[in-house]
Amino acid sequence: MYVGALTLDLLLGDVRSLKEKRSVVRPIVAEVRKRYPAVAVAETGAHDLHRRAEIGVAVVSGTAGNCTEVLEACERLVAGRPEIEMLSARRRLYGDEDED
């Protein structure tokens, strides 16, 4: 079993409040959920900053290749949104051989 984790650090466009931030972040999270129903996705950080967002994506699979493939597809989907700029994307893969 493999668990893949993706953390996306986003810079939001013309956002002036936390309410406007929610109106940008929620559709991104919803689109990832809709396109890839087997992943878990949520806003995971930068909650108090109105122009920054951190989105976390997780997937569980029987193969490392499938985990990587799904996370790359999620990253491309978010990066393609014109209203945001992706500052960084960090991918991690955990397998059965990893120790606690």
mmCIF file with all atom_site columns, N, CA, C and O in Angstrom, residues 16-43:
data_model
loop_
_atom_site.group_PDB
_atom_site.id
_atom_site.type_symbol
_atom_site.label_atom_id
_atom_site.label_alt_id
_atom_site.label_comp_id
_atom_site.label_asym_id
_atom_site.label_entity_id
_atom_site.label_seq_id
_atom_site.pdbx_PDB_ins_code
_atom_site.Cartn_x
_atom_site.Cartn_y
_atom_site.Cartn_z
_atom_site.occupancy
_atom_site.B_iso_or_equiv
_atom_site.pdbx_formal_charge
_atom_site.auth_seq_id
_atom_site.auth_comp_id
_atom_site.auth_asym_id
_atom_site.auth_atom_id
_atom_site.pdbx_PDB_model_num
ATOM 1   N N  . ARG A 1 16 ? -9.155  40.487 -1.565  1.00 0.00 ? 16 ARG A N  1
ATOM 2   C CA . ARG A 1 16 ? -8.963  41.517 -0.540  1.00 0.00 ? 16 ARG A CA 1
ATOM 3   C C  . ARG A 1 16 ? -9.504  41.144 0.835   1.00 0.00 ? 16 ARG A C  1
ATOM 4   O O  . ARG A 1 16 ? -9.403  41.926 1.770   1.00 0.00 ? 16 ARG A O  1
ATOM 5   N N  . SER A 1 17 ? -10.126 39.975 0.935   1.00 0.00 ? 17 SER A N  1
ATOM 6   C CA . SER A 1 17 ? -10.685 39.578 2.228   1.00 0.00 ? 17 SER A CA 1
ATOM 7   C C  . SER A 1 17 ? -10.703 38.056 2.327   1.00 0.00 ? 17 SER A C  1
ATOM 8   O O  . SER A 1 17 ? -10.557 37.355 1.320   1.00 0.00 ? 17 SER A O  1
ATOM 9   N N  . LEU A 1 18 ? -10.918 37.572 3.544   1.00 0.00 ? 18 LEU A N  1
ATOM 10  C CA . LEU A 1 18 ? -11.012 36.131 3.732   1.00 0.00 ? 18 LEU A CA 1
ATOM 11  C C  . LEU A 1 18 ? -12.261 35.568 3.060   1.00 0.00 ? 18 LEU A C  1
ATOM 12  O O  . LEU A 1 18 ? -12.266 34.438 2.587   1.00 0.00 ? 18 LEU A O  1
ATOM 13  N N  . LYS A 1 19 ? -13.308 36.374 2.985   1.00 0.00 ? 19 LYS A N  1
ATOM 14  C CA . LYS A 1 19 ? -14.528 35.948 2.309   1.00 0.00 ? 19 LYS A CA 1
ATOM 15  C C  . LYS A 1 19 ? -14.267 35.758 0.816   1.00 0.00 ? 19 LYS A C  1
ATOM 16  O O  . LYS A 1 19 ? -14.696 34.773 0.218   1.00 0.00 ? 19 LYS A O  1
ATOM 17  N N  . GLU A 1 20 ? -13.546 36.675 0.196   1.00 0.00 ? 20 GLU A N  1
ATOM 18  C CA . GLU A 1 20 ? -13.188 36.531 -1.211  1.00 0.00 ? 20 GLU A CA 1
ATOM 19  C C  . GLU A 1 20 ? -12.264 35.333 -1.406  1.00 0.00 ? 20 GLU A C  1
ATOM 20  O O  . GLU A 1 20 ? -12.362 34.627 -2.414  1.00 0.00 ? 20 GLU A O  1
ATOM 21  N N  . LYS A 1 21 ? -11.378 35.104 -0.444  1.00 0.00 ? 21 LYS A N  1
ATOM 22  C CA . LYS A 1 21 ? -10.478 33.959 -0.518  1.00 0.00 ? 21 LYS A CA 1
ATOM 23  C C  . LYS A 1 21 ? -11.293 32.667 -0.586  1.00 0.00 ? 21 LYS A C  1
ATOM 24  O O  . LYS A 1 21 ? -11.022 31.803 -1.418  1.00 0.00 ? 21 LYS A O  1
ATOM 25  N N  . ARG A 1 22 ? -12.290 32.541 0.282   1.00 0.00 ? 22 ARG A N  1
ATOM 26  C CA . ARG A 1 22 ? -13.137 31.346 0.278   1.00 0.00 ? 22 ARG A CA 1
ATOM 27  C C  . ARG A 1 22 ? -13.820 31.150 -1.072  1.00 0.00 ? 22 ARG A C  1
ATOM 28  O O  . ARG A 1 22 ? -13.969 30.033 -1.540  1.00 0.00 ? 22 ARG A O  1
ATOM 29  N N  . SER A 1 23 ? -14.209 32.263 -1.711  1.00 0.00 ? 23 SER A N  1
ATOM 30  C CA . SER A 1 23 ? -14.897 32.153 -2.998  1.00 0.00 ? 23 SER A CA 1
ATOM 31  C C  . SER A 1 23 ? -13.961 31.712 -4.119  1.00 0.00 ? 23 SER A C  1
ATOM 32  O O  . SER A 1 23 ? -14.415 31.289 -5.179  1.00 0.00 ? 23 SER A O  1
ATOM 33  N N  . VAL A 1 24 ? -12.654 31.791 -3.902  1.00 0.00 ? 24 VAL A N  1
ATOM 34  C CA . VAL A 1 24 ? -11.676 31.300 -4.873  1.00 0.00 ? 24 VAL A CA 1
ATOM 35  C C  . VAL A 1 24 ? -11.249 29.872 -4.535  1.00 0.00 ? 24 VAL A C  1
ATOM 36  O O  . VAL A 1 24 ? -11.172 29.018 -5.413  1.00 0.00 ? 24 VAL A O  1
ATOM 37  N N  . VAL A 1 25 ? -11.005 29.602 -3.260  1.00 0.00 ? 25 VAL A N  1
ATOM 38  C CA . VAL A 1 25 ? -10.468 28.310 -2.842  1.00 0.00 ? 25 VAL A CA 1
ATOM 39  C C  . VAL A 1 25 ? -11.517 27.199 -2.918  1.00 0.00 ? 25 VAL A C  1
ATOM 40  O O  . VAL A 1 25 ? -11.218 26.089 -3.386  1.00 0.00 ? 25 VAL A O  1
ATOM 41  N N  . ARG A 1 26 ? -12.732 27.473 -2.490  1.00 0.00 ? 26 ARG A N  1
ATOM 42  C CA . ARG A 1 26 ? -13.769 26.429 -2.489  1.00 0.00 ? 26 ARG A CA 1
ATOM 43  C C  . ARG A 1 26 ? -14.004 25.811 -3.864  1.00 0.00 ? 26 ARG A C  1
ATOM 44  O O  . ARG A 1 26 ? -14.092 24.583 -3.968  1.00 0.00 ? 26 ARG A O  1
ATOM 45  N N  . PRO A 1 27 ? -14.111 26.593 -4.944  1.00 0.00 ? 27 PRO A N  1
ATOM 46  C CA . PRO A 1 27 ? -14.302 25.967 -6.257  1.00 0.00 ? 27 PRO A CA 1
ATOM 47  C C  . PRO A 1 27 ? -13.105 25.122 -6.703  1.00 0.00 ? 27 PRO A C  1
ATOM 48  O O  . PRO A 1 27 ? -13.281 24.122 -7.399  1.00 0.00 ? 27 PRO A O  1
ATOM 49  N N  . ILE A 1 28 ? -11.906 25.508 -6.299  1.00 0.00 ? 28 ILE A N  1
ATOM 50  C CA . ILE A 1 28 ? -10.719 24.712 -6.648  1.00 0.00 ? 28 ILE A CA 1
ATOM 51  C C  . ILE A 1 28 ? -10.791 23.357 -5.954  1.00 0.00 ? 28 ILE A C  1
ATOM 52  O O  . ILE A 1 28 ? -10.607 22.308 -6.587  1.00 0.00 ? 28 ILE A O  1
ATOM 53  N N  . VAL A 1 29 ? -11.067 23.368 -4.659  1.00 0.00 ? 29 VAL A N  1
ATOM 54  C CA . VAL A 1 29 ? -11.182 22.121 -3.897  1.00 0.00 ? 29 VAL A CA 1
ATOM 55  C C  . VAL A 1 29 ? -12.318 21.264 -4.464  1.00 0.00 ? 29 VAL A C  1
ATOM 56  O O  . VAL A 1 29 ? -12.166 20.051 -4.650  1.00 0.00 ? 29 VAL A O  1
ATOM 57  N N  . ALA A 1 30 ? -13.447 21.878 -4.784  1.00 0.00 ? 30 ALA A N  1
ATOM 58  C CA . ALA A 1 30 ? -14.594 21.147 -5.324  1.00 0.00 ? 30 ALA A CA 1
ATOM 59  C C  . ALA A 1 30 ? -14.270 20.525 -6.684  1.00 0.00 ? 30 ALA A C  1
ATOM 60  O O  . ALA A 1 30 ? -14.689 19.392 -6.966  1.00 0.00 ? 30 ALA A O  1
ATOM 61  N N  . GLU A 1 31 ? -13.527 21.226 -7.520  1.00 0.00 ? 31 GLU A N  1
ATOM 62  C CA . GLU A 1 31 ? -13.182 20.693 -8.841  1.00 0.00 ? 31 GLU A CA 1
ATOM 63  C C  . GLU A 1 31 ? -12.256 19.487 -8.722  1.00 0.00 ? 31 GLU A C  1
ATOM 64  O O  . GLU A 1 31 ? -12.420 18.499 -9.434  1.00 0.00 ? 31 GLU A O  1
ATOM 65  N N  . VAL A 1 32 ? -11.291 19.565 -7.810  1.00 0.00 ? 32 VAL A N  1
ATOM 66  C CA . VAL A 1 32 ? -10.396 18.414 -7.602  1.00 0.00 ? 32 VAL A CA 1
ATOM 67  C C  . VAL A 1 32 ? -11.209 17.219 -7.114  1.00 0.00 ? 32 VAL A C  1
ATOM 68  O O  . VAL A 1 32 ? -11.050 16.101 -7.619  1.00 0.00 ? 32 VAL A O  1
ATOM 69  N N  . ARG A 1 33 ? -12.127 17.438 -6.166  1.00 0.00 ? 33 ARG A N  1
ATOM 70  C CA . ARG A 1 33 ? -12.979 16.347 -5.656  1.00 0.00 ? 33 ARG A CA 1
ATOM 71  C C  . ARG A 1 33 ? -13.832 15.745 -6.765  1.00 0.00 ? 33 ARG A C  1
ATOM 72  O O  . ARG A 1 33 ? -14.014 14.531 -6.830  1.00 0.00 ? 33 ARG A O  1
ATOM 73  N N  . LYS A 1 34 ? -14.365 16.600 -7.625  1.00 0.00 ? 34 LYS A N  1
ATOM 74  C CA . LYS A 1 34 ? -15.244 16.129 -8.699  1.00 0.00 ? 34 LYS A CA 1
ATOM 75  C C  . LYS A 1 34 ? -14.467 15.322 -9.740  1.00 0.00 ? 34 LYS A C  1
ATOM 76  O O  . LYS A 1 34 ? -14.906 14.272 -10.172 1.00 0.00 ? 34 LYS A O  1
ATOM 77  N N  . ARG A 1 35 ? -13.305 15.838 -10.153 1.00 0.00 ? 35 ARG A N  1
ATOM 78  C CA . ARG A 1 35 ? -12.501 15.166 -11.183 1.00 0.00 ? 35 ARG A CA 1
ATOM 79  C C  . ARG A 1 35 ? -11.835 13.895 -10.669 1.00 0.00 ? 35 ARG A C  1
ATOM 80  O O  . ARG A 1 35 ? -11.637 12.948 -11.415 1.00 0.00 ? 35 ARG A O  1
ATOM 81  N N  . TYR A 1 36 ? -11.454 13.899 -9.392  1.00 0.00 ? 36 TYR A N  1
ATOM 82  C CA . TYR A 1 36 ? -10.732 12.766 -8.798  1.00 0.00 ? 36 TYR A CA 1
ATOM 83  C C  . TYR A 1 36 ? -11.415 12.365 -7.490  1.00 0.00 ? 36 TYR A C  1
ATOM 84  O O  . TYR A 1 36 ? -10.929 12.685 -6.401  1.00 0.00 ? 36 TYR A O  1
ATOM 85  N N  . PRO A 1 37 ? -12.533 11.650 -7.579  1.00 0.00 ? 37 PRO A N  1
ATOM 86  C CA . PRO A 1 37 ? -13.302 11.334 -6.364  1.00 0.00 ? 37 PRO A CA 1
ATOM 87  C C  . PRO A 1 37 ? -12.574 10.408 -5.382  1.00 0.00 ? 37 PRO A C  1
ATOM 88  O O  . PRO A 1 37 ? -12.965 10.315 -4.225  1.00 0.00 ? 37 PRO A O  1
ATOM 89  N N  . ALA A 1 38 ? -11.499 9.755  -5.821  1.00 0.00 ? 38 ALA A N  1
ATOM 90  C CA . ALA A 1 38 ? -10.780 8.843  -4.931  1.00 0.00 ? 38 ALA A CA 1
ATOM 91  C C  . ALA A 1 38 ? -9.738  9.554  -4.057  1.00 0.00 ? 38 ALA A C  1
ATOM 92  O O  . ALA A 1 38 ? -9.093  8.920  -3.243  1.00 0.00 ? 38 ALA A O  1
ATOM 93  N N  . VAL A 1 39 ? -9.579  10.868 -4.223  1.00 0.00 ? 39 VAL A N  1
ATOM 94  C CA . VAL A 1 39 ? -8.602  11.596 -3.412  1.00 0.00 ? 39 VAL A CA 1
ATOM 95  C C  . VAL A 1 39 ? -9.300  12.353 -2.296  1.00 0.00 ? 39 VAL A C  1
ATOM 96  O O  . VAL A 1 39 ? -10.487 12.655 -2.383  1.00 0.00 ? 39 VAL A O  1
ATOM 97  N N  . ALA A 1 40 ? -8.536  12.653 -1.262  1.00 0.00 ? 40 ALA A N  1
ATOM 98  C CA . ALA A 1 40 ? -9.004  13.545 -0.205  1.00 0.00 ? 40 ALA A CA 1
ATOM 99  C C  . ALA A 1 40 ? -8.335  14.888 -0.457  1.00 0.00 ? 40 ALA A C  1
ATOM 100 O O  . ALA A 1 40 ? -7.133  14.939 -0.733  1.00 0.00 ? 40 ALA A O  1
ATOM 101 N N  . VAL A 1 41 ? -9.089  15.965 -0.404  1.00 0.00 ? 41 VAL A N  1
ATOM 102 C CA . VAL A 1 41 ? -8.539  17.297 -0.667  1.00 0.00 ? 41 VAL A CA 1
ATOM 103 C C  . VAL A 1 41 ? -9.176  18.300 0.287   1.00 0.00 ? 41 VAL A C  1
ATOM 104 O O  . VAL A 1 41 ? -10.364 18.220 0.589   1.00 0.00 ? 41 VAL A O  1
ATOM 105 N N  . ALA A 1 42 ? -8.348  19.234 0.776   1.00 0.00 ? 42 ALA A N  1
ATOM 106 C CA . ALA A 1 42 ? -8.848  20.247 1.706   1.00 0.00 ? 42 ALA A CA 1
ATOM 107 C C  . ALA A 1 42 ? -7.881  21.416 1.758   1.00 0.00 ? 42 ALA A C  1
ATOM 108 O O  . ALA A 1 42 ? -6.702  21.286 1.405   1.00 0.00 ? 42 ALA A O  1
ATOM 109 N N  . GLU A 1 43 ? -8.395  22.560 2.203   1.00 0.00 ? 43 GLU A N  1
ATOM 110 C CA . GLU A 1 43 ? -7.519  23.681 2.504   1.00 0.00 ? 43 GLU A CA 1
ATOM 111 C C  . GLU A 1 43 ? -6.844  23.347 3.827   1.00 0.00 ? 43 GLU A C  1
ATOM 112 O O  . GLU A 1 43 ? -7.508  23.077 4.825   1.00 0.00 ? 43 GLU A O  1
#
